[in-house]
Coordinates of C-alpha atoms (C1' of nucleotides) in Angstrom, one line a residue:
Chain A
M1 CA 178.0 49.9 160.6
I2 CA 175.2 49.3 162.9
V3 CA 173.8 46.4 161.7
A4 CA 172.3 45.0 164.7
N5 CA 171.1 41.6 164.1
G6 CA 171.0 38.1 166.0
V7 CA 168.2 36.5 164.3
S8 CA 166.4 33.3 165.2
Q9 CA 162.9 33.7 164.9
A10 CA 160.8 32.0 162.0
P11 CA 160.4 34.5 159.2
S12 CA 156.8 35.4 158.4
Q13 CA 155.3 35.2 155.0
V14 CA 156.8 38.6 154.1
S15 CA 160.2 37.4 154.9
V16 CA 161.9 40.8 154.7
F17 CA 160.3 41.9 157.6
A18 CA 161.8 39.0 159.8
L19 CA 164.0 41.2 161.8
D20 CA 162.2 44.6 162.4
R21 CA 159.5 44.0 165.0
S22 CA 161.4 46.6 167.0
K23 CA 161.8 49.7 164.8
P24 CA 161.1 49.4 161.2
S25 CA 163.1 51.6 158.7
L26 CA 164.0 51.7 155.2
Q27 CA 167.7 50.6 156.6
S28 CA 166.1 47.5 158.4
L29 CA 164.6 46.2 155.1
F30 CA 168.1 45.3 153.9
S31 CA 169.6 43.6 157.0
R32 CA 168.8 40.2 156.3
Q33 CA 170.7 40.4 152.9
P34 CA 174.1 39.5 152.3
L35 CA 176.7 42.0 152.1
E36 CA 178.3 42.5 148.9
A37 CA 181.5 44.4 148.0
H38 CA 182.5 46.5 145.0
E39 CA 185.9 47.7 144.3
S40 CA 186.8 51.5 143.3
G41 CA 185.6 52.3 139.9
E42 CA 183.4 49.1 139.4
A43 CA 180.0 49.7 138.2
I44 CA 176.9 48.6 140.3
F45 CA 174.7 48.6 137.3
W46 CA 174.7 50.6 134.0
E47 CA 172.2 53.1 132.5
G48 CA 169.9 51.1 130.5
D49 CA 170.1 48.1 132.6
P50 CA 166.9 46.1 133.7
A51 CA 166.2 47.5 136.9
T52 CA 165.8 44.5 139.1
H53 CA 167.1 45.6 142.6
V54 CA 167.1 48.1 145.3
F55 CA 170.5 49.0 147.1
K56 CA 171.6 50.3 150.2
V57 CA 175.0 51.7 150.8
V58 CA 176.5 50.1 153.7
E59 CA 180.1 51.3 153.3
G60 CA 181.9 53.6 150.9
V61 CA 180.7 56.2 148.5
L62 CA 179.1 55.8 145.0
R63 CA 178.6 58.0 142.2
I64 CA 175.6 58.4 139.9
V65 CA 177.0 59.1 136.2
R66 CA 175.3 59.9 132.9
I67 CA 177.3 60.3 129.9
L68 CA 176.2 62.0 126.6
A69 CA 176.7 60.4 123.1
D70 CA 179.9 62.4 122.6
G71 CA 181.5 61.4 125.9
R72 CA 180.7 64.4 128.0
R73 CA 180.4 63.0 131.6
I74 CA 177.8 64.3 134.3
I75 CA 177.9 63.2 137.9
T76 CA 174.3 64.0 139.1
G77 CA 174.9 62.9 142.8
F78 CA 177.1 61.0 145.3
L79 CA 175.6 58.3 147.4
Y80 CA 176.9 57.7 151.1
P81 CA 176.4 55.2 153.8
G82 CA 172.6 54.8 154.5
D83 CA 171.6 56.1 151.3
I84 CA 169.1 54.1 149.0
L85 CA 169.9 53.3 145.3
G86 CA 168.1 52.2 142.2
V87 CA 164.2 53.2 143.0
S88 CA 163.5 54.6 139.7
Q89 CA 160.1 53.9 138.4
G90 CA 160.7 52.6 134.7
E91 CA 161.7 49.1 133.7
R92 CA 165.2 50.2 133.3
H93 CA 167.8 52.4 135.2
L94 CA 168.2 55.9 134.0
Y95 CA 171.8 56.3 135.1
T96 CA 174.9 54.3 135.8
A97 CA 176.2 53.9 139.3
E98 CA 179.6 53.5 140.2
A99 CA 181.8 52.9 143.1
V100 CA 183.9 55.7 144.1
N101 CA 185.6 53.8 146.7
E102 CA 185.5 50.4 147.7
V103 CA 181.9 49.9 148.5
K104 CA 179.8 47.6 150.4
L105 CA 176.0 47.3 149.7
R106 CA 173.3 45.2 150.2
R107 CA 170.3 44.4 147.6
L108 CA 166.8 43.7 147.6
G109 CA 164.5 42.7 144.7
R110 CA 162.8 45.7 143.6
S111 CA 159.3 44.3 143.7
R112 CA 160.1 43.0 147.3
F113 CA 161.2 46.3 148.1
R114 CA 158.4 48.1 146.9
E115 CA 155.7 45.9 148.5
A116 CA 157.4 45.8 151.8
V117 CA 157.5 49.7 151.7
D118 CA 153.9 49.9 150.6
E119 CA 152.6 47.5 153.1
S120 CA 154.2 49.2 155.9
P121 CA 152.6 52.3 157.4
Q122 CA 155.8 53.1 159.2
L123 CA 158.1 52.8 156.1
R124 CA 155.9 54.6 153.6
P125 CA 156.4 58.3 155.0
Q126 CA 160.0 57.6 155.5
F127 CA 160.2 56.6 151.8
V128 CA 158.3 59.7 150.7
A129 CA 160.5 61.7 153.0
W130 CA 163.4 60.4 151.7
L131 CA 162.4 60.9 147.9
C132 CA 161.6 64.4 148.8
E133 CA 165.0 65.0 150.4
E134 CA 166.7 63.6 147.0
M135 CA 164.3 66.0 145.3
A136 CA 165.3 69.1 147.3
S137 CA 169.1 68.4 147.1
A138 CA 168.5 67.9 143.1
H139 CA 166.9 71.4 143.2
Q140 CA 169.9 72.7 145.2
Q141 CA 172.3 71.5 142.7
M142 CA 170.2 72.9 139.7
V143 CA 170.7 76.1 141.2
L144 CA 174.3 75.7 141.7
L145 CA 174.8 74.5 138.1
A146 CA 172.7 77.1 136.5
R147 CA 173.9 80.2 138.2
K148 CA 176.9 79.9 140.3
S149 CA 180.6 80.7 139.7
A150 CA 183.4 78.1 139.8
E151 CA 184.5 79.4 143.2
E152 CA 180.8 79.2 144.6
R153 CA 180.5 75.8 143.1
V154 CA 183.6 74.4 144.7
C155 CA 182.9 76.0 148.0
S156 CA 179.3 74.5 148.0
L157 CA 180.7 71.0 147.6
L158 CA 183.3 71.4 150.4
L159 CA 180.8 72.9 152.6
T160 CA 178.4 70.1 151.9
L161 CA 181.0 67.5 152.5
A162 CA 182.1 69.3 155.8
R163 CA 178.3 69.4 157.1
R164 CA 178.3 65.6 156.2
S165 CA 181.1 64.7 158.2
K166 CA 180.1 67.3 161.0
G167 CA 178.8 65.7 164.2
S168 CA 181.8 63.4 164.6
H169 CA 184.4 66.2 164.8
L170 CA 183.7 69.5 166.6
P171 CA 186.6 71.8 167.1
K172 CA 188.6 71.7 163.7
P173 CA 186.7 70.8 160.9
V174 CA 188.6 68.5 158.8
I175 CA 187.1 67.1 155.7
A176 CA 188.1 64.1 153.5
L177 CA 187.2 64.2 149.8
P178 CA 186.3 60.6 148.9
M179 CA 186.3 61.2 145.2
S180 CA 189.0 62.5 142.7
R181 CA 189.3 66.0 141.0
L182 CA 187.6 64.5 137.8
D183 CA 184.6 63.5 139.7
M184 CA 184.4 66.6 141.5
A185 CA 184.7 68.5 138.1
D186 CA 181.8 66.3 136.5
Y187 CA 179.6 66.9 139.6
L188 CA 180.0 70.7 139.4
G189 CA 179.9 71.0 135.6
L190 CA 183.6 72.4 135.4
T191 CA 186.9 71.0 134.3
I192 CA 189.6 69.3 136.6
E193 CA 191.8 72.5 135.8
T194 CA 189.2 74.9 137.1
V195 CA 188.6 72.7 140.2
S196 CA 192.2 72.6 140.7
R197 CA 193.0 76.4 140.5
T198 CA 190.1 77.3 142.5
I199 CA 191.3 75.1 145.3
T200 CA 194.9 76.3 145.3
S201 CA 193.4 79.7 145.4
L202 CA 191.2 79.0 148.2
T203 CA 194.4 77.6 150.1
N204 CA 196.4 80.8 149.1
R205 CA 193.8 82.8 150.7
G206 CA 193.9 80.5 153.9
V207 CA 190.4 79.5 153.9
I208 CA 191.3 76.1 153.7
A209 CA 194.8 74.0 154.2
P210 CA 195.2 70.7 152.6
S211 CA 196.4 68.2 154.7
S212 CA 196.7 65.7 152.0
R213 CA 195.4 65.7 148.4
Y214 CA 192.1 64.2 149.7
A215 CA 191.7 66.1 153.0
F216 CA 191.4 69.7 153.9
T217 CA 191.1 71.7 157.2
I218 CA 188.6 74.3 156.9
C219 CA 190.4 77.3 158.4
Q220 CA 187.8 79.9 157.8
P221 CA 184.2 78.2 158.0
A222 CA 182.5 81.5 157.6
A223 CA 184.3 82.8 154.8
L224 CA 183.8 79.3 152.9
A225 CA 180.1 79.8 153.6
S226 CA 179.8 83.0 152.2
L227 CA 182.0 82.0 149.3
A228 CA 179.6 79.5 148.6
G229 CA 176.9 82.1 148.1
E230 CA 173.8 80.5 149.6
S231 CA 172.8 83.1 151.9
D232 CA 172.7 80.7 154.6
G233 CA 175.8 78.9 155.3
D234 CA 177.8 77.2 158.2
D235 CA 175.2 78.6 160.5
N236 CA 171.7 79.7 158.8
R237 CA 170.3 80.8 162.3
A238 CA 172.1 84.0 161.8
N239 CA 169.6 85.4 159.3
G240 CA 166.5 83.5 160.0
A241 CA 163.8 86.2 160.7
A242 CA 165.6 89.0 159.3
T243 CA 165.3 87.6 155.8
T244 CA 162.4 89.3 154.2
R245 CA 160.5 87.7 151.4
Q246 CA 162.2 88.7 148.4
A247 CA 165.9 89.2 148.0
V248 CA 166.7 92.6 147.4
W249 CA 169.0 93.5 144.4
P250 CA 170.6 96.5 143.5
Q251 CA 172.4 96.3 140.2
Chain B
M1 CA 148.4 54.8 134.3
I2 CA 147.1 51.4 135.0
V3 CA 144.8 51.8 137.7
A4 CA 142.6 49.0 137.3
N5 CA 139.8 49.0 139.7
G6 CA 136.2 49.1 139.8
V7 CA 135.1 48.9 143.2
S8 CA 132.0 49.9 144.8
Q9 CA 132.9 49.3 148.5
A10 CA 131.9 52.1 150.6
P11 CA 134.2 55.1 151.0
S12 CA 136.1 55.2 154.2
Q13 CA 135.9 58.0 156.7
V14 CA 138.2 60.1 154.3
S15 CA 135.8 62.5 152.9
V16 CA 138.0 63.3 150.2
F17 CA 137.4 60.3 148.6
A18 CA 133.6 60.9 148.0
L19 CA 133.9 61.5 144.4
D20 CA 136.2 59.0 143.2
R21 CA 134.5 56.0 143.6
S22 CA 135.0 55.3 139.8
K23 CA 138.9 55.5 139.5
P24 CA 141.0 57.0 142.1
S25 CA 143.7 59.1 140.9
L26 CA 145.9 61.9 142.2
Q27 CA 143.8 64.2 140.0
S28 CA 140.5 63.1 141.6
L29 CA 141.7 63.9 144.9
F30 CA 141.2 67.7 144.2
S31 CA 138.0 67.5 142.1
R32 CA 136.0 68.6 145.0
Q33 CA 137.9 71.5 145.8
P34 CA 136.9 74.9 144.5
L35 CA 138.8 76.5 141.6
E36 CA 140.9 79.5 142.2
A37 CA 142.4 81.9 139.5
H38 CA 145.7 83.6 139.7
E39 CA 146.8 86.1 137.5
S40 CA 149.9 86.3 135.3
G41 CA 153.0 86.9 137.4
E42 CA 151.3 86.3 140.4
A43 CA 152.7 84.1 143.2
I44 CA 151.0 81.1 144.5
F45 CA 153.4 80.8 147.6
W46 CA 156.7 81.9 148.5
E47 CA 160.1 80.3 149.6
G48 CA 159.9 79.9 153.2
D49 CA 156.1 80.2 153.6
P50 CA 154.5 77.5 155.8
A51 CA 153.8 74.5 153.6
T52 CA 150.1 74.2 154.2
H53 CA 148.6 73.1 150.9
V54 CA 149.2 70.9 148.0
F55 CA 148.0 72.3 144.6
K56 CA 146.9 70.8 141.4
V57 CA 147.4 72.8 138.0
V58 CA 144.1 72.8 136.3
E59 CA 144.9 75.3 133.6
G60 CA 148.0 77.6 132.6
V61 CA 151.6 77.3 133.5
L62 CA 153.6 78.0 136.8
R63 CA 157.3 78.4 137.3
I64 CA 159.2 77.4 140.3
V65 CA 161.8 80.1 141.3
R66 CA 164.7 80.4 143.5
I67 CA 166.6 83.4 144.0
L68 CA 170.0 83.8 145.5
A69 CA 170.9 86.5 147.9
D70 CA 172.3 88.7 145.4
G71 CA 169.3 88.5 143.1
R72 CA 170.4 85.6 140.5
R73 CA 167.2 84.0 139.5
I74 CA 166.9 80.2 138.8
I75 CA 163.8 78.5 137.2
T76 CA 164.0 74.8 138.5
G77 CA 161.1 73.8 136.4
F78 CA 157.8 74.6 134.9
L79 CA 154.4 72.9 136.0
Y80 CA 151.5 72.3 133.3
P81 CA 147.8 71.3 133.6
G82 CA 147.7 68.0 135.6
D83 CA 150.9 68.6 137.8
I84 CA 150.9 68.5 141.3
L85 CA 152.7 71.1 143.2
G86 CA 154.0 71.6 147.1
V87 CA 154.7 68.2 148.2
S88 CA 158.0 69.1 150.0
Q89 CA 158.6 67.4 153.0
G90 CA 159.5 70.1 155.3
E91 CA 157.6 72.7 157.2
R92 CA 158.2 75.3 154.8
H93 CA 158.4 75.6 151.1
L94 CA 161.7 75.4 149.3
Y95 CA 161.0 77.5 146.4
T96 CA 158.4 80.2 145.2
A97 CA 155.7 79.2 142.7
E98 CA 154.6 82.0 140.4
A99 CA 151.9 82.1 137.6
V100 CA 153.6 82.3 134.2
N101 CA 150.3 82.5 132.5
E102 CA 146.7 83.0 134.0
V103 CA 146.5 79.9 136.0
K104 CA 143.6 77.9 137.6
L105 CA 144.1 75.4 140.2
R106 CA 142.7 73.6 143.2
R107 CA 144.3 73.2 146.3
L108 CA 143.9 70.7 149.1
G109 CA 145.2 70.7 152.8
R110 CA 148.6 69.1 153.0
S111 CA 147.8 66.7 155.7
R112 CA 144.7 65.6 153.8
F113 CA 146.4 65.0 150.8
R114 CA 149.1 62.8 152.6
E115 CA 146.4 60.8 154.3
A116 CA 144.6 60.3 151.4
V117 CA 147.4 58.9 149.3
D118 CA 149.0 57.1 152.3
E119 CA 145.5 55.3 152.9
S120 CA 144.8 54.2 149.3
P121 CA 146.6 51.5 147.7
Q122 CA 145.7 52.8 144.2
L123 CA 147.1 56.1 144.9
R124 CA 150.3 55.2 146.6
P125 CA 152.1 53.8 143.6
Q126 CA 150.9 56.8 141.6
F127 CA 152.3 59.2 143.9
V128 CA 155.8 57.3 143.9
A129 CA 155.7 57.2 140.3
W130 CA 155.0 60.8 139.9
L131 CA 157.8 61.9 142.5
C132 CA 160.1 59.4 140.4
E133 CA 159.3 61.2 137.2
E134 CA 160.0 64.5 138.8
M135 CA 163.3 63.1 139.7
A136 CA 164.0 61.8 136.6
S137 CA 163.4 65.3 134.9
A138 CA 165.4 66.9 137.4
H139 CA 168.1 64.7 136.7
Q140 CA 167.7 65.4 133.1
Q141 CA 168.1 69.0 133.6
M142 CA 171.4 68.6 135.6
V143 CA 172.8 67.4 132.7
L144 CA 171.6 70.1 130.6
L145 CA 172.8 72.8 133.0
A146 CA 176.2 70.9 133.6
R147 CA 177.6 70.1 130.3
K148 CA 175.2 71.3 127.1
S149 CA 176.0 74.3 125.3
A150 CA 173.7 77.3 124.8
E151 CA 172.3 75.9 121.5
E152 CA 171.7 72.4 123.1
R153 CA 169.9 74.0 126.0
V154 CA 167.6 75.8 124.0
C155 CA 166.9 73.0 121.5
S156 CA 166.4 70.8 124.5
L157 CA 163.7 73.0 125.7
L158 CA 162.1 73.6 122.2
L159 CA 162.1 69.9 121.9
T160 CA 160.5 69.4 125.6
L161 CA 157.7 71.7 124.6
A162 CA 157.2 70.1 121.4
R163 CA 156.7 66.8 122.8
R164 CA 154.6 68.2 125.2
S165 CA 152.3 69.5 122.9
K166 CA 152.2 66.6 120.6
G167 CA 149.4 64.2 120.5
S168 CA 147.4 67.0 119.4
H169 CA 148.8 68.1 116.1
L170 CA 150.5 65.6 114.0
P171 CA 151.6 66.9 110.9
K172 CA 153.3 70.4 111.4
P173 CA 154.6 70.7 114.8
V174 CA 153.7 74.2 115.9
I175 CA 154.8 74.6 119.6
A176 CA 153.7 77.7 121.8
L177 CA 156.1 79.1 124.4
P178 CA 154.1 80.1 127.3
M179 CA 157.1 81.8 129.0
S180 CA 158.9 85.1 128.5
R181 CA 162.6 84.9 127.1
L182 CA 163.8 85.8 130.6
D183 CA 161.9 82.8 132.0
M184 CA 163.6 80.7 129.2
A185 CA 167.1 82.2 130.2
D186 CA 166.7 81.5 133.8
Y187 CA 165.4 78.0 133.2
L188 CA 168.4 77.3 130.9
G189 CA 171.0 78.9 132.9
L190 CA 171.5 81.6 130.4
T191 CA 170.9 85.2 129.7
I192 CA 168.2 86.8 127.6
E193 CA 170.6 88.0 124.9
T194 CA 172.1 84.4 124.4
V195 CA 168.6 82.8 124.1
S196 CA 167.5 85.4 121.7
R197 CA 170.7 85.2 119.6
T198 CA 170.4 81.2 119.5
I199 CA 166.7 81.5 118.5
T200 CA 167.5 84.0 115.6
S201 CA 170.5 81.7 114.6
L202 CA 168.1 78.6 114.6
T203 CA 165.5 80.6 112.4
N204 CA 168.4 81.8 110.0
R205 CA 169.4 78.2 109.5
G206 CA 165.8 77.1 108.8
V207 CA 165.5 74.8 111.7
I208 CA 162.6 76.7 113.1
A209 CA 160.3 79.4 112.0
P210 CA 158.6 81.8 114.1
S211 CA 154.7 82.4 113.8
S212 CA 154.8 85.0 116.6
R213 CA 157.2 85.8 119.4
Y214 CA 155.6 83.1 121.5
A215 CA 155.1 80.5 118.9
F216 CA 157.2 78.5 116.3
T217 CA 156.9 76.1 113.7
I218 CA 159.5 73.3 113.8
C219 CA 160.7 72.9 110.1
Q220 CA 163.4 70.3 110.9
P221 CA 162.5 68.2 113.8
A222 CA 165.3 65.8 113.4
A223 CA 167.8 68.6 113.2
L224 CA 166.4 70.2 116.3
A225 CA 166.7 66.9 117.9
S226 CA 170.5 66.2 117.1
L227 CA 171.1 69.8 118.1
A228 CA 169.6 69.0 121.4
G229 CA 172.4 66.6 121.8
E230 CA 170.7 63.7 123.6
S231 CA 171.4 60.8 121.3
D232 CA 167.6 60.4 120.9
G233 CA 165.6 63.0 119.1
D234 CA 162.1 63.8 118.0
D235 CA 161.5 60.2 117.0
N236 CA 163.3 57.8 119.0
R237 CA 162.0 54.6 117.3
A238 CA 164.7 55.5 114.4
N239 CA 167.4 54.0 116.7
G240 CA 165.2 52.1 119.1
A241 CA 167.2 48.6 118.9
A242 CA 170.4 50.2 117.7
T243 CA 170.8 52.1 120.8
T244 CA 173.3 50.1 123.1
R245 CA 173.2 50.4 126.7
Q246 CA 173.3 54.0 127.1
A247 CA 170.8 56.7 126.2
V248 CA 167.1 56.3 126.3
W249 CA 165.3 58.5 128.5
P250 CA 161.8 59.0 129.8
Q251 CA 160.4 62.3 130.4
Chain C
dC1 C1' 214.7 53.4 137.6
dG2 C1' 211.4 54.3 133.6
dG3 C1' 206.4 54.4 133.3
dT4 C1' 201.9 55.7 134.3
dC5 C1' 198.3 58.1 136.6
dG6 C1' 196.1 61.9 138.8
dG7 C1' 196.8 66.6 139.9
dT8 C1' 199.0 71.1 139.3
dT9 C1' 200.5 75.1 136.5
dG10 C1' 200.8 78.1 132.3
dA11 C1' 199.4 80.1 128.1
dA12 C1' 196.0 81.1 124.4
dG13 C1' 191.3 80.9 122.9
dC14 C1' 186.3 80.7 122.7
dG15 C1' 181.6 80.7 124.4
dC16 C1' 178.9 83.2 126.7
dA17 C1' 177.8 87.5 129.6
dT18 C1' 177.8 92.3 130.0
dC19 C1' 176.8 96.8 128.7
dA20 C1' 174.4 99.5 125.6
dA21 C1' 171.7 100.9 121.7
dT22 C1' 167.5 99.8 119.1
dC23 C1' 163.3 97.8 117.8
dC24 C1' 158.9 96.4 118.1
dA25 C1' 153.9 95.4 119.8
dA26 C1' 150.8 96.9 122.8
dG27 C1' 148.7 99.9 125.6
dT28 C1' 147.6 105.0 126.9
dG29 C1' 146.2 109.8 127.1
dG30 C1' 145.5 113.9 124.3
Chain D
dC1 C1' 143.8 108.8 115.2
dC2 C1' 148.2 109.6 116.2
dA3 C1' 152.3 111.2 119.9
dC4 C1' 154.0 109.2 123.6
dT5 C1' 155.3 105.5 126.7
dT6 C1' 156.5 100.9 128.3
dG7 C1' 158.5 96.4 128.4
dG8 C1' 160.1 92.7 126.2
dA9 C1' 163.1 91.3 122.3
dT10 C1' 166.7 92.0 119.3
dT11 C1' 171.2 93.2 117.5
dG12 C1' 175.8 94.9 118.0
dA13 C1' 180.4 95.8 120.6
dT14 C1' 183.4 94.5 124.0
dG15 C1' 185.2 91.7 128.0
dC16 C1' 185.8 88.1 131.3
dG17 C1' 185.5 83.6 133.0
dC18 C1' 186.1 79.2 131.9
dT19 C1' 187.6 75.9 128.8
dT20 C1' 191.5 74.0 125.9
dC21 C1' 195.9 72.7 124.8
dA22 C1' 200.4 71.5 126.6
dA23 C1' 203.9 71.0 130.0
dC24 C1' 205.1 69.8 134.3
dC25 C1' 205.1 67.5 138.9
dG26 C1' 204.7 64.0 142.4
dA27 C1' 203.5 59.6 144.0
dC28 C1' 203.0 54.9 143.4
dC29 C1' 204.6 50.6 141.1
dG30 C1' 206.4 47.1 138.4

DNA sequence: CGGTCGGTTGAAGCGCATCAATCCAAGTGG
DNA sequence: CCACTTGGATTGATGCGCTTCAACCGACCG
């Protein structure tokens, strides 16, 4: 949690900007806001609630949940520290946001957020870039849901989690699952049983090794990557130029 | 779109604005650009191509295609007249864009588009709003792909197409499918056979009636809506206030 | 301890995919 | 104008992957 602060100088008329004469970022917009905690399972807001605030995740993990009329549950995404939440356009939230873990976040009035971003030439491109990244990962998820097998889906998720925690540990990639099997299933469009079976299968084949129920060592990163079926993988430098434009397919 | 303006003040240095002293909109950015035509099936750009331009669809329909290494095909979305295309953040396009129909569009250099939007206080919120809508429909599609049955998927698509063409004809909703069965299948995460079977089943039950292979009359809009499994339907005024917190979706 | 909750494992069934044949409309060449 | 072709759509038969239902396990907790 790098919330450099110190503070003293009198706030300008746009008080949000008080802090960031140094390096304005989407993050710093929130740095003056009080930290609020939500315990595991708690909802930050519900689908249909008036969208009054924008949130920044400081610590913990959130899930974005949608529920169909008959109870089918879908998790459209997870949010990690540094992510921003609640920037939908309409009057109301289109989804429910719940704490997977114990979560700490800061909130900012939506219009204040908007204005602040809109008025800052530094922030605007950051914001657009962030939206585009969200869009890209949404597309990626559509690919997964539309055409990937159960095993590919699970491997893709593990790989994503591995990539996320990469940077910290280099040698033996150990990944920690923040979420339950049910969350994984609802994110991957599967059932808990299928997720469980797939994980044991991967374990039996030596691709991964469970440290605990919520932590795995990736024994064969390359295998995991190829099982994820993304034609890139742990390293996508390998194919770079070699890839032609269209995929070949025999069959 | 409430773009109150009027304005007269001399245009800035950015030439793109030459035309739109009246009411600047994302649309008008392109109005000076030449019209270019692409025939059915032709690619506008490929996944991996350098992202040099932004496009506006003037006429026809585009499909956004991604292909997995082994040939599995996914259509993550369709683009209709008025839609904008190619605003990804990275250096390269993340997907292929192909003409479903004969298509007419206008292009604009990416950096020029960016600058124009970034410099215009009227355009910025429009652009963000557009991105958010895209995001919302992507989420909607994830719900469909993750948890809906084949029949629900097909009905959802038909309903979306019906809503799109609504406004023109009021009494008997006749919808025209611009795309082939294969495109439908790859958009819905199904096979052509399943799509075909579902359509004949809906026909046999009198929910829809095919005018031709690419046009249907919706005989029972309410039934179609409920089969789409979205807890709202063709008319969501019916449940309007009755709806609890859940439900309600934009698109 | 008994109880509960999340996860695993097993057995049976179903929905959709797969394989394959046929159909239909539009286009082509004789 | 009519055989022939061609590509997409339909229809049928079969099989598989995942879901469903159900039992069991293991950890945590009162």
